[in-house]
């Protein structure tokens, strides 16, 4: 939840430096509870995370618009800010961690069914605990991997006019 090093503002970023950042992890929590709750509740957590991603992208677009109000390339800079933020957040906060926690939980539930004689409710609660405890360990590697992926692909498309987008998460 670190501060964006490329931000030109000294005030905290609502979407990255406050408790609001944790809304981006709602789907990982939902995936951790998948064995215990209705699937519709898990999908609702994806809705929360997607709303967070969208709000951050809009926020970064507004900040880029304000920062480049007199720039003839204002529209391009705003577009870059929105697209970069949305793609980064969609991958780093929703898609990759959601898939990762889903697979960790599925594997742990399966393995416990094969190697223990624990009753199903105990295995499901243990799976949820494993999923929740894995979240802090996957965040930084996924964030850095998405930075590398975008730096190696999408960001090369718009890096010809600026060195690094204002909303890059690289630390």
XYZ file of N, CA and C in Angstrom:
513
model
N 0.829 -1.184 0.000
C 0.000 0.000 0.000
C 0.873 1.246 0.000
N 2.010 1.193 -0.645
C 2.950 2.300 -0.647
C 2.506 3.466 -1.503
N 3.117 4.601 -1.241
C 2.812 5.819 -1.988
C 3.402 5.727 -3.389
N 2.685 6.235 -4.357
C 3.118 6.235 -5.746
C 4.325 7.162 -5.898
N 5.490 6.620 -6.257
C 6.692 7.444 -6.337
C 6.674 8.441 -7.478
N 5.788 8.272 -8.434
C 5.750 9.162 -9.590
C 4.679 10.237 -9.451
N 3.989 10.233 -8.346
C 2.935 11.211 -8.133
C 3.547 12.583 -7.894
N 2.931 13.600 -8.493
C 3.443 14.955 -8.317
C 2.825 15.612 -7.088
N 1.841 14.986 -6.489
C 1.159 15.547 -5.337
C 1.746 14.994 -4.044
N 1.790 15.837 -3.016
C 2.312 15.376 -1.732
C 1.199 14.833 -0.841
N -0.051 15.028 -1.234
C -1.155 14.504 -0.429
C -1.349 13.014 -0.717
N -1.829 12.272 0.278
C -2.011 10.824 0.094
C -3.021 10.525 -1.025
N -2.750 9.467 -1.742
C -3.634 9.008 -2.803
C -4.715 8.142 -2.157
N -5.969 8.565 -2.261
C -7.093 7.854 -1.650
C -7.117 6.379 -2.029
N -6.804 6.081 -3.288
C -6.928 4.713 -3.790
C -5.691 3.856 -3.555
N -4.607 4.460 -3.127
C -3.379 3.678 -2.956
C -2.734 3.822 -1.591
N -3.066 4.881 -0.851
C -2.399 5.147 0.424
C -3.334 5.097 1.627
N -4.573 4.694 1.438
C -5.534 4.651 2.542
C -6.188 3.269 2.597
N -7.094 3.109 3.537
C -7.819 1.847 3.691
C -8.605 1.477 2.435
N -8.923 2.443 1.592
C -9.689 2.182 0.362
C -8.956 1.168 -0.524
N -7.617 1.150 -0.444
C -6.820 0.199 -1.235
C -7.264 -1.238 -0.996
N -7.702 -1.536 0.216
C -8.094 -2.904 0.546
C -9.358 -3.363 -0.182
N -10.133 -2.429 -0.718
C -11.301 -2.820 -1.518
C -10.866 -3.582 -2.769
N -9.662 -3.315 -3.236
C -9.118 -4.036 -4.377
C -8.845 -5.497 -4.075
N -8.782 -5.849 -2.804
C -8.538 -7.239 -2.398
C -9.821 -7.964 -2.017
N -10.960 -7.341 -2.221
C -12.235 -7.962 -1.842
C -12.422 -9.323 -2.510
N -12.054 -9.433 -3.769
C -12.256 -10.715 -4.462
C -11.350 -11.816 -3.945
N -10.164 -11.472 -3.432
C -9.303 -12.493 -2.848
C -9.934 -13.040 -1.569
N -10.541 -12.151 -0.802
C -11.264 -12.595 0.396
C -12.440 -13.474 -0.031
N -13.155 -13.045 -1.061
C -14.268 -13.848 -1.573
C -13.817 -15.226 -2.024
N -12.687 -15.280 -2.734
C -12.154 -16.582 -3.181
C -11.760 -17.454 -1.990
N -11.246 -16.839 -0.945
C -10.869 -17.600 0.244
C -12.091 -18.249 0.894
N -13.233 -17.577 0.817
C -14.468 -18.093 1.421
C -15.329 -18.909 0.457
N -14.865 -19.127 -0.762
C -15.670 -19.810 -1.782
C -16.222 -21.152 -1.307
N -15.454 -21.896 -0.517
C -15.898 -23.216 -0.052
C -17.024 -23.118 0.983
N -17.226 -21.921 1.547
C -18.186 -21.761 2.641
C -19.415 -20.929 2.311
N -19.338 -20.102 1.291
C -20.431 -19.161 1.007
C -20.996 -19.411 -0.392
N -22.207 -18.914 -0.652
C -22.768 -19.059 -2.002
C -21.883 -18.367 -3.051
N -21.849 -18.943 -4.239
C -21.020 -18.379 -5.315
C -21.414 -16.940 -5.634
N -22.692 -16.620 -5.473
C -23.130 -15.253 -5.758
C -22.428 -14.250 -4.847
N -22.133 -14.642 -3.621
C -21.412 -13.757 -2.711
C -19.959 -13.583 -3.160
N -19.356 -14.657 -3.651
C -17.991 -14.565 -4.180
C -17.980 -13.603 -5.369
N -18.954 -13.742 -6.280
C -19.007 -12.862 -7.444
C -19.266 -11.413 -7.036
N -20.013 -11.207 -5.957
C -20.243 -9.840 -5.470
C -18.929 -9.190 -5.040
N -18.004 -9.989 -4.485
C -16.710 -9.422 -4.092
C -15.916 -8.981 -5.323
N -16.117 -9.651 -6.445
C -15.491 -9.208 -7.692
C -16.084 -7.873 -8.129
N -17.376 -7.680 -7.850
C -18.007 -6.400 -8.160
C -17.392 -5.267 -7.356
N -17.133 -5.515 -6.068
C -16.492 -4.512 -5.209
C -15.095 -4.187 -5.740
N -14.316 -5.223 -6.052
C -12.952 -5.008 -6.543
C -12.951 -4.276 -7.886
N -13.882 -4.621 -8.751
C -13.968 -3.962 -10.062
C -14.387 -2.500 -9.909
N -15.280 -2.216 -8.980
C -15.663 -0.823 -8.713
C -14.451 -0.037 -8.220
N -13.637 -0.649 -7.358
C -12.415 -0.010 -6.876
C -11.465 0.297 -8.037
N -11.239 -0.694 -8.901
C -10.339 -0.530 -10.051
C -10.835 0.612 -10.935
N -12.118 0.625 -11.223
C -12.702 1.663 -12.085
C -12.587 3.043 -11.446
N -12.862 3.126 -10.148
C -12.764 4.419 -9.454
C -11.333 4.939 -9.459
N -10.357 4.050 -9.269
C -8.958 4.480 -9.299
C -8.589 4.980 -10.698
N -9.035 4.284 -11.729
C -8.733 4.701 -13.105
C -9.337 6.075 -13.400
N -10.575 6.289 -12.980
C -11.211 7.598 -13.183
C -10.454 8.670 -12.407
N -10.078 8.372 -11.168
C -9.323 9.313 -10.347
C -8.006 9.703 -11.016
N -7.287 8.715 -11.527
C -6.001 9.010 -12.185
C -6.222 9.801 -13.469
N -7.314 9.557 -14.161
C -7.639 10.346 -15.351
C -7.907 11.796 -14.996
N -8.654 12.007 -13.911
C -8.937 13.380 -13.464
C -7.658 14.090 -13.034
N -6.786 13.382 -12.325
C -5.524 13.979 -11.889
C -4.648 14.320 -13.097
N -4.612 13.441 -14.095
C -3.826 13.712 -15.299
C -4.403 14.913 -16.044
N -5.719 15.016 -16.088
C -6.371 16.144 -16.759
C -6.016 17.458 -16.079
N -6.029 17.447 -14.767
C -5.688 18.656 -14.008
C -4.204 18.996 -14.171
N -3.351 17.979 -14.103
C -1.907 18.206 -14.189
C -1.468 18.664 -15.576
N -2.214 18.302 -16.600
C -1.827 18.623 -17.983
C -2.863 19.519 -18.656
N -3.469 20.415 -17.888
C -4.557 21.238 -18.423
C -4.140 22.109 -19.606
N -2.885 22.536 -19.652
C -2.429 23.394 -20.747
C -1.628 22.635 -21.808
N -1.513 21.330 -21.647
C -0.710 20.497 -22.546
C -1.512 20.178 -23.815
N -0.922 20.371 -24.999
C -1.636 20.037 -26.229
C -1.916 18.527 -26.345
N -1.138 17.706 -25.623
C -1.355 16.257 -25.624
C -2.194 15.811 -24.433
N -2.996 16.726 -23.901
C -3.787 16.433 -22.703
C -4.646 15.183 -22.874
N -5.356 15.064 -23.961
C -6.242 13.920 -24.166
C -5.457 12.615 -24.166
N -4.319 12.614 -24.818
C -3.483 11.407 -24.844
C -2.978 11.069 -23.449
N -2.562 12.074 -22.697
C -2.047 11.829 -21.342
C -3.141 11.309 -20.408
N -4.332 11.848 -20.539
C -5.456 11.378 -19.728
C -5.798 9.938 -20.100
N -5.824 9.660 -21.389
C -6.114 8.303 -21.852
C -5.081 7.315 -21.324
N -3.822 7.686 -21.403
C -2.743 6.828 -20.890
C -2.937 6.579 -19.396
N -3.234 7.639 -18.646
C -3.414 7.498 -17.193
C -4.561 6.541 -16.878
N -5.676 6.689 -17.573
C -6.850 5.839 -17.317
C -6.572 4.402 -17.730
N -6.068 4.212 -18.943
C -5.828 2.857 -19.452
C -4.770 2.148 -18.619
N -3.661 2.833 -18.343
C -2.586 2.211 -17.573
C -3.075 1.796 -16.187
N -3.795 2.693 -15.518
C -4.310 2.380 -14.184
C -5.309 1.237 -14.242
N -6.237 1.297 -15.188
C -7.262 0.261 -15.263
C -6.649 -1.108 -15.562
N -5.763 -1.166 -16.537
C -5.145 -2.454 -16.890
C -4.294 -2.965 -15.733
N -3.477 -2.082 -15.147
C -2.641 -2.510 -14.031
C -3.492 -3.040 -12.887
N -4.482 -2.261 -12.478
C -5.327 -2.663 -11.355
C -6.131 -3.925 -11.678
N -6.661 -4.015 -12.901
C -7.446 -5.202 -13.258
C -6.607 -6.471 -13.160
N -5.353 -6.371 -13.593
C -4.464 -7.535 -13.503
C -3.955 -7.761 -12.084
N -3.426 -6.709 -11.448
C -2.743 -6.854 -10.161
C -3.684 -6.942 -8.963
N -4.885 -6.398 -9.074
C -5.798 -6.412 -7.934
C -6.951 -7.386 -8.093
N -7.287 -7.751 -9.327
C -8.471 -8.590 -9.521
C -8.123 -9.933 -10.165
N -7.713 -9.918 -11.412
C -7.593 -11.164 -12.180
C -6.540 -12.127 -11.634
N -5.303 -11.686 -11.549
C -4.215 -12.595 -11.157
C -4.332 -13.038 -9.696
N -4.551 -12.113 -8.741
C -4.678 -12.580 -7.360
C -5.933 -13.429 -7.137
N -7.027 -13.086 -7.801
C -8.247 -13.892 -7.664
C -8.022 -15.314 -8.140
N -7.391 -15.445 -9.299
C -7.067 -16.771 -9.833
C -6.111 -17.503 -8.894
N -5.099 -16.799 -8.410
C -4.089 -17.410 -7.541
C -4.717 -17.944 -6.253
N -5.518 -17.128 -5.590
C -6.161 -17.578 -4.346
C -7.150 -18.699 -4.632
N -7.868 -18.607 -5.740
C -8.797 -19.677 -6.118
C -8.062 -20.999 -6.242
N -6.922 -20.995 -6.924
C -6.172 -22.239 -7.130
C -5.525 -22.738 -5.831
N -5.028 -21.826 -4.998
C -4.466 -22.225 -3.704
C -5.546 -22.911 -2.861
N -6.719 -22.306 -2.828
C -7.814 -22.883 -2.036
C -8.290 -24.211 -2.622
N -8.442 -24.278 -3.933
C -8.883 -25.534 -4.558
C -7.872 -26.640 -4.300
N -6.596 -26.327 -4.444
C -5.549 -27.339 -4.213
C -5.518 -27.779 -2.760
N -5.649 -26.830 -1.837
C -5.597 -27.205 -0.416
C -6.806 -28.050 -0.026
N -7.980 -27.708 -0.524
C -9.175 -28.512 -0.226
C -9.029 -29.919 -0.797
N -8.546 -30.012 -2.018
C -8.329 -31.309 -2.659
C -7.296 -32.134 -1.887
N -6.159 -31.523 -1.577
C -5.096 -32.253 -0.873
C -5.532 -32.702 0.523
N -6.235 -31.837 1.226
C -6.702 -32.243 2.554
C -7.685 -33.408 2.456
N -8.468 -33.445 1.394
C -9.389 -34.563 1.188
C -8.659 -35.866 0.903
N -7.470 -35.765 0.338
C -6.676 -36.952 -0.003
C -5.778 -37.431 1.135
N -5.292 -36.496 1.960
C -4.283 -36.885 2.956
C -4.759 -36.800 4.409
N -5.952 -36.286 4.638
C -6.464 -36.232 6.014
C -7.804 -36.949 6.085
N -8.229 -37.190 7.283
C -9.562 -37.754 7.525
C -10.459 -36.699 8.175
N -10.057 -35.448 8.047
C -10.824 -34.371 8.653
C -12.208 -34.301 8.029
N -13.200 -33.961 8.815
C -14.544 -33.782 8.254
C -14.558 -32.595 7.278
N -15.465 -32.647 6.315
C -15.539 -31.606 5.278
C -15.633 -30.197 5.856
N -16.464 -29.926 6.858
C -16.508 -28.543 7.386
C -15.143 -28.063 7.898
N -14.382 -28.938 8.542
C -13.038 -28.558 9.023
C -12.129 -28.276 7.837
N -12.191 -29.101 6.805
C -11.364 -28.884 5.608
C -11.737 -27.566 4.935
N -13.018 -27.245 4.861
C -13.452 -25.991 4.232
C -12.965 -24.776 5.021
N -13.079 -24.810 6.348
C -12.604 -23.695 7.167
C -11.090 -23.578 7.087
N -10.404 -24.706 7.029
C -8.941 -24.679 6.900
C -8.548 -24.096 5.544
N -9.271 -24.473 4.513
C -9.032 -23.916 3.181
C -9.197 -22.398 3.194
N -10.241 -21.918 3.850
C -10.469 -20.472 3.949
C -9.316 -19.801 4.683
N -8.859 -20.393 5.767
C -7.733 -19.830 6.525
C -6.464 -19.798 5.672
N -6.233 -20.854 4.908
C -5.061 -20.892 4.018
C -5.158 -19.782 2.975
N -6.329 -19.641 2.368
C -6.518 -18.600 1.357
C -6.297 -17.206 1.915
N -6.893 -16.927 3.072
C -6.726 -15.606 3.690
C -5.272 -15.352 4.069
N -4.607 -16.363 4.594
C -3.217 -16.164 5.012
C -2.269 -16.035 3.827
N -2.660 -16.515 2.658
C -1.809 -16.403 1.471
C -1.843 -15.007 0.857
N -2.913 -14.264 1.088
C -3.080 -12.958 0.441
C -1.882 -12.035 0.646
N -1.408 -11.821 1.878
C -0.272 -10.891 2.032
C 0.993 -11.336 1.306
N 1.145 -12.627 1.093
C 2.359 -13.139 0.457
C 2.339 -13.038 -1.065
N 1.149 -12.942 -1.649
C 1.071 -12.889 -3.115
C 1.058 -11.472 -3.660
N 0.749 -10.490 -2.831
C 0.552 -9.119 -3.309
C 1.793 -8.542 -3.981
N 2.910 -8.490 -3.278
C 4.116 -7.859 -3.828
C 4.638 -8.579 -5.068
N 4.745 -9.919 -5.065
C 5.213 -10.573 -6.292
C 4.285 -10.332 -7.491
N 2.985 -10.312 -7.249
C 2.055 -10.053 -8.353
C 2.194 -8.606 -8.819
N 2.245 -7.660 -7.891
C 2.403 -6.247 -8.270
C 3.657 -6.049 -9.123
N 4.759 -6.602 -8.674
C 6.017 -6.444 -9.416
C 5.958 -7.143 -10.767
N 5.326 -8.299 -10.829
C 5.193 -9.021 -12.100
C 4.334 -8.248 -13.092
N 3.269 -7.633 -12.597
C 2.415 -6.835 -13.485
C 3.159 -5.585 -13.941
N 3.927 -4.964 -13.060
C 4.766 -3.834 -13.483
C 5.690 -4.262 -14.624
N 6.362 -5.385 -14.436
C 7.287 -5.887 -15.458
C 6.535 -6.179 -16.759
N 5.396 -6.837 -16.656
C 4.598 -7.159 -17.838
C 4.195 -5.901 -18.600
N 3.678 -4.915 -17.879
C 3.249 -3.680 -18.546
C 4.434 -2.864 -19.049
N 5.518 -2.843 -18.279
C 6.721 -2.131 -18.740
C 7.269 -2.766 -20.019
N 7.092 -4.071 -20.164
C 7.606 -4.809 -21.321
C 6.640 -4.828 -22.495
N 5.445 -4.319 -22.304
C 4.455 -4.406 -23.378
C 3.701 -3.092 -23.549
N 2.588 -2.951 -22.908
C 1.690 -1.817 -23.090
C 2.366 -0.468 -22.889
N 3.168 -0.362 -21.863
C 3.801 0.928 -21.571
C 4.808 1.343 -22.637
N 5.320 0.397 -23.399
C 6.223 0.753 -24.504
C 5.472 1.499 -25.601
N 4.171 1.256 -25.713
C 3.371 1.918 -26.740
C 3.233 3.412 -26.493
N 3.189 3.801 -25.239
C 3.003 5.217 -24.943
C 4.181 5.849 -24.224
N 5.317 5.179 -24.198
C 6.480 5.749 -23.519
C 7.298 6.654 -24.435
N 6.895 6.787 -25.677
C 7.664 7.625 -26.596
C 7.551 9.109 -26.261
N 6.437 9.498 -25.613
C 6.249 10.910 -25.282
C 6.594 11.241 -23.843
N 6.666 10.240 -22.985
C 7.025 10.489 -21.586
C 7.808 9.297 -21.072
N 8.613 9.532 -20.050
C 9.462 8.456 -19.551
C 8.656 7.358 -18.879
N 7.866 7.674 -17.903
C 7.042 6.699 -17.209
C 5.703 7.340 -16.920
N 4.616 6.608 -17.113
C 3.316 7.201 -16.804
C 3.244 7.618 -15.331
N 2.485 8.656 -15.080
C 2.371 9.186 -13.733
C 1.822 8.151 -12.748
N 1.117 7.170 -13.247
C 0.462 6.236 -12.356
C 1.167 4.888 -12.282
N 2.392 4.806 -12.717
C 3.138 3.549 -12.624
C 3.273 3.140 -11.167
N 3.166 1.852 -10.909
C 3.244 1.343 -9.549
C 4.638 0.888 -9.179
N 5.580 0.939 -10.107
C 6.926 0.455 -9.828
C 7.527 1.142 -8.629
N 8.159 0.337 -7.772
C 8.810 0.911 -6.599
C 10.251 0.473 -6.563
